[in-house]
Coordinates of C-alpha atoms in Angstrom, one line a residue:
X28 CA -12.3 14.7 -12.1
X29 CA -10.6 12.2 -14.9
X30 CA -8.7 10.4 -12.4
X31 CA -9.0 6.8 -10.8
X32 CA -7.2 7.0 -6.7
X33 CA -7.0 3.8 -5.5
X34 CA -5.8 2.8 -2.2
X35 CA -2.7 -0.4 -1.8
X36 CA -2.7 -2.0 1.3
X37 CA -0.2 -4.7 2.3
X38 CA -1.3 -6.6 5.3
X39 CA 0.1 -8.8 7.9
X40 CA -2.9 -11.0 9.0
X41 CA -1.7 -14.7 9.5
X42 CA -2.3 -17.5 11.6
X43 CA 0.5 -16.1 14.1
X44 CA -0.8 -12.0 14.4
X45 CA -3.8 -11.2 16.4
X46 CA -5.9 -8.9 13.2
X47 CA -4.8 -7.1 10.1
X48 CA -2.4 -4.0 10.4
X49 CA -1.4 -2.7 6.7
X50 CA 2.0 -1.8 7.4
X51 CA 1.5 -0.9 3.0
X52 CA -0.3 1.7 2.6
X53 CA 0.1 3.1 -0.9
X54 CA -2.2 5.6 -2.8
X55 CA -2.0 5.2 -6.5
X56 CA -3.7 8.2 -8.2
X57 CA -3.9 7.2 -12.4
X58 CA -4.9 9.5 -15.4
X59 CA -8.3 8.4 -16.5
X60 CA -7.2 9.5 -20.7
X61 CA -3.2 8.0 -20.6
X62 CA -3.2 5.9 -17.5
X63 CA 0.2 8.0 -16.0
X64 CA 0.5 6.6 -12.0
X65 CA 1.3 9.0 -9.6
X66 CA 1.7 7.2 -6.0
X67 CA 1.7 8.7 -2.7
X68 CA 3.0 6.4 0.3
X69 CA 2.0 6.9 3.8
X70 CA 3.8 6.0 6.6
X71 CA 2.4 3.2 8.4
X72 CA 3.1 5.1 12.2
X73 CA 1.6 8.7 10.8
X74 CA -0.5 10.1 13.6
X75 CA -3.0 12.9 14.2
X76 CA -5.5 12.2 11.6
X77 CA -8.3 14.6 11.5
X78 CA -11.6 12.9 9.3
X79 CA -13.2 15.2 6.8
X80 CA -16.7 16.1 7.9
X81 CA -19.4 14.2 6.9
X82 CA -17.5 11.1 6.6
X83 CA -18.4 7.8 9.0
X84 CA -15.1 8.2 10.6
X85 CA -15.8 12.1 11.9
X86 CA -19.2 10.7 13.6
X87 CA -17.4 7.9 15.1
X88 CA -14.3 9.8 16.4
X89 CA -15.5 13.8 16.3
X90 CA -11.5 14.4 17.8
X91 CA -10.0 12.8 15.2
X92 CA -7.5 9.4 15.5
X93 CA -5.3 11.6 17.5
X94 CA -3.7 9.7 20.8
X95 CA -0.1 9.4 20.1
X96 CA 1.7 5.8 19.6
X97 CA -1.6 4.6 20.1
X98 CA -3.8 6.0 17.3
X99 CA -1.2 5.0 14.3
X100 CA -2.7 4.7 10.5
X101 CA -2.1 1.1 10.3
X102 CA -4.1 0.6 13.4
X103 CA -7.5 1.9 12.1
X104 CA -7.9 -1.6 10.0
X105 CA -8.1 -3.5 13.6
X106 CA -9.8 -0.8 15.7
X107 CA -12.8 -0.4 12.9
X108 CA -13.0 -4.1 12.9
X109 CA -13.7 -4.8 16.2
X110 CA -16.2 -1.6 16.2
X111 CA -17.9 -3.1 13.3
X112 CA -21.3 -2.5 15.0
X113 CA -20.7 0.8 14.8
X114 CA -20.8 1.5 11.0
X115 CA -23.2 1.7 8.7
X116 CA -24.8 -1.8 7.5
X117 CA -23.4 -1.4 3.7
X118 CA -20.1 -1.3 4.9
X119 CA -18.6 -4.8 4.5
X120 CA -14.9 -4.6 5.3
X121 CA -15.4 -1.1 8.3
X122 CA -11.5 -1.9 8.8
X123 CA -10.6 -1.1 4.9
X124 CA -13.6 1.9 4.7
X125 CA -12.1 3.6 7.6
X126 CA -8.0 3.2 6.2
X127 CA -9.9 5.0 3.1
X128 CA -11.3 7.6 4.6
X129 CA -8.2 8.4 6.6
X130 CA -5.9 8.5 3.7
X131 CA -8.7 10.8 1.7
X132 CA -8.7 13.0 5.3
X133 CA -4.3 12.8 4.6
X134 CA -4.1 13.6 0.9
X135 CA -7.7 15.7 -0.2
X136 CA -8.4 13.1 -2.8
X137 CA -11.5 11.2 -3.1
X138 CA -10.5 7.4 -3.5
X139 CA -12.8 5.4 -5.6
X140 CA -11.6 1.9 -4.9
X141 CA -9.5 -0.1 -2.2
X142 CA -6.8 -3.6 -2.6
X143 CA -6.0 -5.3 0.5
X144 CA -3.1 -8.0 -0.3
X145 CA -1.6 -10.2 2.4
X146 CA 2.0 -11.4 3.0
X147 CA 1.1 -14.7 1.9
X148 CA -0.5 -13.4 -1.1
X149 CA 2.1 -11.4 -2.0
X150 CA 4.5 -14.2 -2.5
X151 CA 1.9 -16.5 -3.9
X152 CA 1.3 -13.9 -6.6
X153 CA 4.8 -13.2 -7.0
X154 CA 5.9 -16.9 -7.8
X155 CA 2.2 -16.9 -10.1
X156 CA 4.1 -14.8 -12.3
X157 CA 7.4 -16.2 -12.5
X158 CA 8.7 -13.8 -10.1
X159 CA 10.3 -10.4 -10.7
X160 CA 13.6 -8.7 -11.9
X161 CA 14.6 -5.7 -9.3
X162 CA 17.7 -3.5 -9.0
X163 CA 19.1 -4.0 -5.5
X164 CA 20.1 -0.6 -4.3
X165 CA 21.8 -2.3 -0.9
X166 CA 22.6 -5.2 0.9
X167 CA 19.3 -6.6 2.5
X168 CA 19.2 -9.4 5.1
X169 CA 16.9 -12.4 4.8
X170 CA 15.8 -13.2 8.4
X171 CA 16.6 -10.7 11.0
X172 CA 15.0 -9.4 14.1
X173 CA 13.7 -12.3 16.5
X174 CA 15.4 -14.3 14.1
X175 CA 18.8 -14.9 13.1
X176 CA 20.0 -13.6 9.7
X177 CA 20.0 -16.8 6.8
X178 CA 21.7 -15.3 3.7
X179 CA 21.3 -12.2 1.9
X180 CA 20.0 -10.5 -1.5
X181 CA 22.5 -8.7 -2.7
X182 CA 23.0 -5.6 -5.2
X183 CA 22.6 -5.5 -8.6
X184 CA 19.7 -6.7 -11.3
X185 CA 18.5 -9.7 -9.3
X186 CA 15.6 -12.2 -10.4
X187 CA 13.4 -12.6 -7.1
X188 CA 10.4 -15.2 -6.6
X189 CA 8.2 -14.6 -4.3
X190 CA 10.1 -15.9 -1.1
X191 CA 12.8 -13.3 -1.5
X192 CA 10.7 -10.7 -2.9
X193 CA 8.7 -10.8 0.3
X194 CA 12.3 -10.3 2.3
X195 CA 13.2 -7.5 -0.3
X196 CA 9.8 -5.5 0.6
X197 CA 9.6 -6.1 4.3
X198 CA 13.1 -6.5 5.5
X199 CA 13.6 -4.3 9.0
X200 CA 17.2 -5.7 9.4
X201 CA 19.1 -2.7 9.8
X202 CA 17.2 0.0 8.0
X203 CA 14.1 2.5 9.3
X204 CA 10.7 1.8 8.2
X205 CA 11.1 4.6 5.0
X206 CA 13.9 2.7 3.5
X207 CA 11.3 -0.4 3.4
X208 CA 9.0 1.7 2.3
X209 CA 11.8 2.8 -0.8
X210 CA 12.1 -0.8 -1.3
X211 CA 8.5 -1.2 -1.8
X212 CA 8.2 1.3 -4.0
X213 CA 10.5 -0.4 -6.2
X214 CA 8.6 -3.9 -6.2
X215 CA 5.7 -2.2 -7.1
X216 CA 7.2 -0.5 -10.0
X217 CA 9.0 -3.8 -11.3
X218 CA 5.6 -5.2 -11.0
X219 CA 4.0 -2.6 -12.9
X220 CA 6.8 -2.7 -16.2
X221 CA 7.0 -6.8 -16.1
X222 CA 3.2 -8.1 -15.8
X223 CA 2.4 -7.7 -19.8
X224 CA -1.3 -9.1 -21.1
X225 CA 0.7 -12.4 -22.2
X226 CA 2.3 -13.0 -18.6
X227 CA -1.2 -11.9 -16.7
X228 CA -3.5 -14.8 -19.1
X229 CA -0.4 -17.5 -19.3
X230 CA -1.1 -17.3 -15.2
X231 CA -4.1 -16.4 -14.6
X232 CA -5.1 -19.8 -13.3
X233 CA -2.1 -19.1 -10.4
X234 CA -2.9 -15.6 -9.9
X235 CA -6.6 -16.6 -9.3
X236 CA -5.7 -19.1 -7.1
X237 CA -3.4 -16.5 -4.9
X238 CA -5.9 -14.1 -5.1
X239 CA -8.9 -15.6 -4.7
X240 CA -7.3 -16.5 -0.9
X241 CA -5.3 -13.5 0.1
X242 CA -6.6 -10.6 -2.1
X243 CA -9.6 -8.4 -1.1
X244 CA -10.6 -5.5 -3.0
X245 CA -14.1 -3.4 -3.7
X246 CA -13.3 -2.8 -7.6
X247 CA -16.6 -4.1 -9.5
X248 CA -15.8 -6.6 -11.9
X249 CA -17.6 -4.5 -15.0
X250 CA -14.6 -2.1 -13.9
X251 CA -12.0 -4.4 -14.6
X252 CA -11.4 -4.3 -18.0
X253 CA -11.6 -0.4 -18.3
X254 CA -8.5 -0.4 -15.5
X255 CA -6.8 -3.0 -17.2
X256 CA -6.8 -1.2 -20.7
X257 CA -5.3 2.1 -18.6
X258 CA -3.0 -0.6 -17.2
X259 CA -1.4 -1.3 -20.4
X260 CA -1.1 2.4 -20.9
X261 CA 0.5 3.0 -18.1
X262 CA 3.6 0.6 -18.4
X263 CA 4.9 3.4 -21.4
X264 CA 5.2 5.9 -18.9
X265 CA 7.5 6.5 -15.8
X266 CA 6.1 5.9 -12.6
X267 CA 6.4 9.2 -10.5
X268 CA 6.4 8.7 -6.2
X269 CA 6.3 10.3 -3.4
X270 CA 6.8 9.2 0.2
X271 CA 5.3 11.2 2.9
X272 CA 8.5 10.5 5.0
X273 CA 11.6 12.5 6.7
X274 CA 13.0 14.6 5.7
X275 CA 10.2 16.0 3.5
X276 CA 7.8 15.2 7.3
X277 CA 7.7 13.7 10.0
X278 CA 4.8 11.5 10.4
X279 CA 4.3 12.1 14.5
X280 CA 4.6 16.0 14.0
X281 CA 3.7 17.7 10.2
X282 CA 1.1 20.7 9.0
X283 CA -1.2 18.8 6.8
X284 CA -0.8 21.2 4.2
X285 CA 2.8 19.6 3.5
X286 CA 0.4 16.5 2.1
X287 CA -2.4 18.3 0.2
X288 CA 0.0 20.6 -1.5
X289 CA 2.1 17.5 -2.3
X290 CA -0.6 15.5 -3.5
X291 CA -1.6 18.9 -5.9
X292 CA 1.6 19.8 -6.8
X293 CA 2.7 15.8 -8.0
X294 CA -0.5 15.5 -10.2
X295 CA -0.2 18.8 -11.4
X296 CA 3.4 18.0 -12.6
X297 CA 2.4 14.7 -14.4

């Protein structure tokens, strides 16, 4: 319906972490004729997901993903891969096909393609391309948590490699889980404006390197160059968002129709 939906996941799979769990989960919906992004971001604990009939998840759980704390979004990725017996033979990644599906079930769209990006390649890709300039709204803490707090990025137009670009996206010091998800939201769209054809082939060999190791995706490579030209388009034209967060929902308790109707009315308006 001249439009390309594809699905951002960041993950947190690592030596140290037991399975993936994309704590990311963006939907970036583009124009097919001027390459305008709209993206939709999902919180990673929204609950009560019913599947749209006919798809692989409805047969597998006819209830839905509906069990409280314990049926979160991010936790489809793990609970599809160990079920991976369970889906159909074609299905390579069941953990990434069943995120899919959910988000589809979430927003009404049909989502053509899926990229699955871990922590490490985040930062490896970051540094690829000389890292990224990113207006810091607030003060945010480098460390944190189980860990003490080393230094931190402060406001203003700061120049971040991929070490504190990583911190910038994914610090939980002192904020909820939507202002990371703001943060990210902002990454992405210095990403978007900075990586020009010159930067993207002066790197490649880095960026392949990161990717090939971190970066999972089911776009065919005959579709690359087509997204890539919409790519370019799309850097001319503001980037419009919207976070399926309080207060516009809350993720534990919401009528779907706040989504949908979102979704429409977003696209409709770009």
């Amino acid at each position: 319906q001249g439009r390309y939906n594809i699905l951002l996941m960041g993950g947190d799979s690592g030596a140290d972490r037991v399975g993936t769990r994309p704590d990311t989960l963006i939907l970036a919906s583009m124009s097919a004729q001027t390459g305008k992004v709209v993206t939709f971001g999902f919180a990673r604990d929204t609950e009560n997901i019913n599947f749209r009939p006919g798809s692989v998840m409805a047969r597998l759980m006819p209830e839905g993903w509906n069990c409280g704390d314990n049926c979160l979004l991010n936790g489809l990725y793990t609970w599809a891969t160990e079920h991976k017996k369970d889906f159909p033979a074609d299905v390579v990644d069941p953990g990434a096909h069943a995120t899919v599906e959910a988000v589809e079930a979430l927003s009404g769209l049909d989502i053509q393609y899926y990229v699955l990006i871990d922590l490490q390649g985040f930062q490896q890709a970051v540094d690829a391309v000389g890292g990224l300039d990113v207006v810091v709204k607030t003060r945010t803490p480098v460390g944190g948590g189980s860990s003490p707090i080393y230094e931190y990025i402060e406001p203003g137009t700061r120049h971040l490699n991929g070490f504190y670009a990583l911190w910038y996206a994914r610090s939980r010091e002192g904020s909820t889980n939507y202002e990371r998800m703001a943060r990210q939201r902002c990454v992405l769209a210095a990403a978007m404006k900075q990586l020009d054809p010159r930067t993207v082939i002066l790197r490649f060999g880095d960026l392949a390197a990161a990717g090939e190791k971190v970066l999972h995706s089911d776009i065919p490579q005959g579709d690359l160059g087509g997204l890539a030209d919409l790519a370019l388009k799309s850097r001319s034209t503001p980037m419009k968002s919207v976070n399926f967060v309080p207060p516009l929902m809350n993720p534990w308790d919401y009528d779907p129709r706040v989504i949908t109707d979102g979704v429409r009315a977003a696209i409709a308006a770009s």
